[in-house]
Amino acid sequence: LTTTTLIPSSQLTMVPVDVIFLDIDGVLLPFGSSKKSSQDEDYKCDDCIFPKSTMNALTKLLQKVGDISLKIKDGNNKQQTIKGNPVLVLSSTWRAQQEFINDILNSFKGY
């Protein structure tokens, strides 16, 4: 059973987000990565299909975006600080099959 509650738009709070469109092939999973030696223990995490180097880079990006702060003035001319709020959007063809999405999510958890 699913219930839906409608909230009037006047009660919604706008939360700015930093949208990061994430591709998989050639980005998180570099072309030719299958040729990498399986003996290279630093290449992949145990429960992750992506190389550690690309997962480390994605982690740094998310941390940097999260560390960004923007000072704005509201309608009452009061200054407030908004922290970065990164959101990933999967823009890869990997989004087309649930099995692939599960592989990505499990890899993120495994990392």
C-alpha positions as MATLAB code, in Angstrom:
seq = 'LTTTTLIPSSQLTMVPVDVIFLDIDGVLLPFGSSKKSSQDEDYKCDDCIFPKSTMNALTKLLQKVGDISLKIKDGNNKQQTIKGNPVLVLSSTWRAQQEFINDILNSFKGY';
ca = [
       0.000    0.000    0.000;
       1.419    3.370   -1.030;
       0.091    6.691    0.157;
       0.847   10.066   -1.323;
       0.690   13.285    0.601;
       0.499   16.515   -1.322;
       2.246   19.484    0.238;
       1.262   22.976   -0.872;
       4.116   24.670   -2.730;
       4.031   27.531   -0.198;
       5.252   25.050    2.451;
       8.107   23.627    0.403;
      11.630   24.707    1.142;
      13.948   25.101   -1.818;
      17.269   23.358   -1.259;
      19.945   24.174   -3.830;
      21.758   21.171   -5.212;
      24.949   20.777   -7.210;
      24.027   18.319   -9.949;
      26.838   16.089  -11.195;
      26.007   14.097  -14.319;
      27.936   10.851  -14.027;
      28.814    8.630  -16.957;
      30.255    5.183  -16.359;
      32.061    4.025  -19.517;
      35.272    5.963  -19.967;
      34.768    7.855  -16.692;
      34.354    5.534  -13.697;
      35.244    2.522  -15.812;
      38.111    3.594  -18.089;
      38.308    2.048  -21.539;
      40.790   -0.833  -21.562;
      40.469   -1.356  -17.814;
      39.862   -5.081  -18.281;
      43.447   -5.363  -19.554;
      44.770   -4.285  -16.142;
      46.497   -7.069  -14.273;
      44.255   -8.867  -11.802;
      47.365   -9.240   -9.624;
      47.471   -5.487   -9.026;
      45.812   -5.465   -5.595;
      45.431   -1.679   -5.634;
      43.510   -1.717   -8.890;
      39.997   -2.514   -7.592;
      38.268   -2.792   -4.251;
      37.012   -6.221   -3.244;
      33.323   -5.384   -3.673;
      33.659   -2.723   -6.366;
      33.673   -3.114  -10.154;
      35.422    0.235  -10.613;
      39.130    1.011  -10.252;
      40.164    2.581   -6.955;
      41.673    5.519   -8.836;
      38.354    6.576  -10.360;
      36.452    5.985   -7.120;
      39.045    8.094   -5.283;
      38.600   10.867   -7.863;
      34.796   10.765   -7.535;
      35.123   10.884   -3.745;
      37.372   13.950   -3.960;
      34.925   15.664   -6.308;
      31.981   15.031   -3.988;
      33.995   16.250   -0.987;
      35.109   19.414   -2.795;
      31.556   20.226   -3.878;
      30.344   19.568   -0.335;
      32.985   21.944    1.024;
      31.926   24.831   -1.217;
      29.954   27.531    0.518;
      28.080   30.416   -1.030;
      27.067   33.533    0.850;
      23.768   35.037   -0.301;
      21.359   37.658    0.938;
      17.760   36.689    1.400;
      14.701   38.848    0.771;
      15.192   40.582    4.130;
      18.777   41.482    3.208;
      20.108   38.984    5.761;
      23.230   37.122    4.741;
      23.205   33.363    4.922;
      25.645   30.676    3.903;
      24.625   27.765    1.727;
      26.849   24.691    1.748;
      27.441   22.572   -1.317;
      24.918   19.789   -1.782;
      26.126   17.349   -4.468;
      23.625   15.068   -6.174;
      24.648   12.403   -8.695;
      22.561   11.861  -11.820;
      23.427    8.715  -13.710;
      23.687    9.843  -17.338;
      25.076    6.554  -18.606;
      23.371    3.840  -20.603;
      23.995    1.793  -17.462;
      20.811    3.410  -16.128;
      18.735    1.371  -18.603;
      18.933   -1.942  -16.715;
      18.203   -2.446  -13.035;
      20.963   -5.062  -12.794;
      23.543   -2.465  -13.891;
      22.182    0.122  -11.465;
      22.461   -2.457   -8.676;
      26.087   -3.141   -9.710;
      26.851    0.582   -9.455;
      25.133    1.013   -6.086;
      26.764   -2.119   -4.676;
      30.148   -0.866   -5.886;
      29.588    2.484   -4.174;
      28.702    0.659   -0.963;
      31.682   -1.674   -1.339;
      34.080    1.203   -1.825;
];
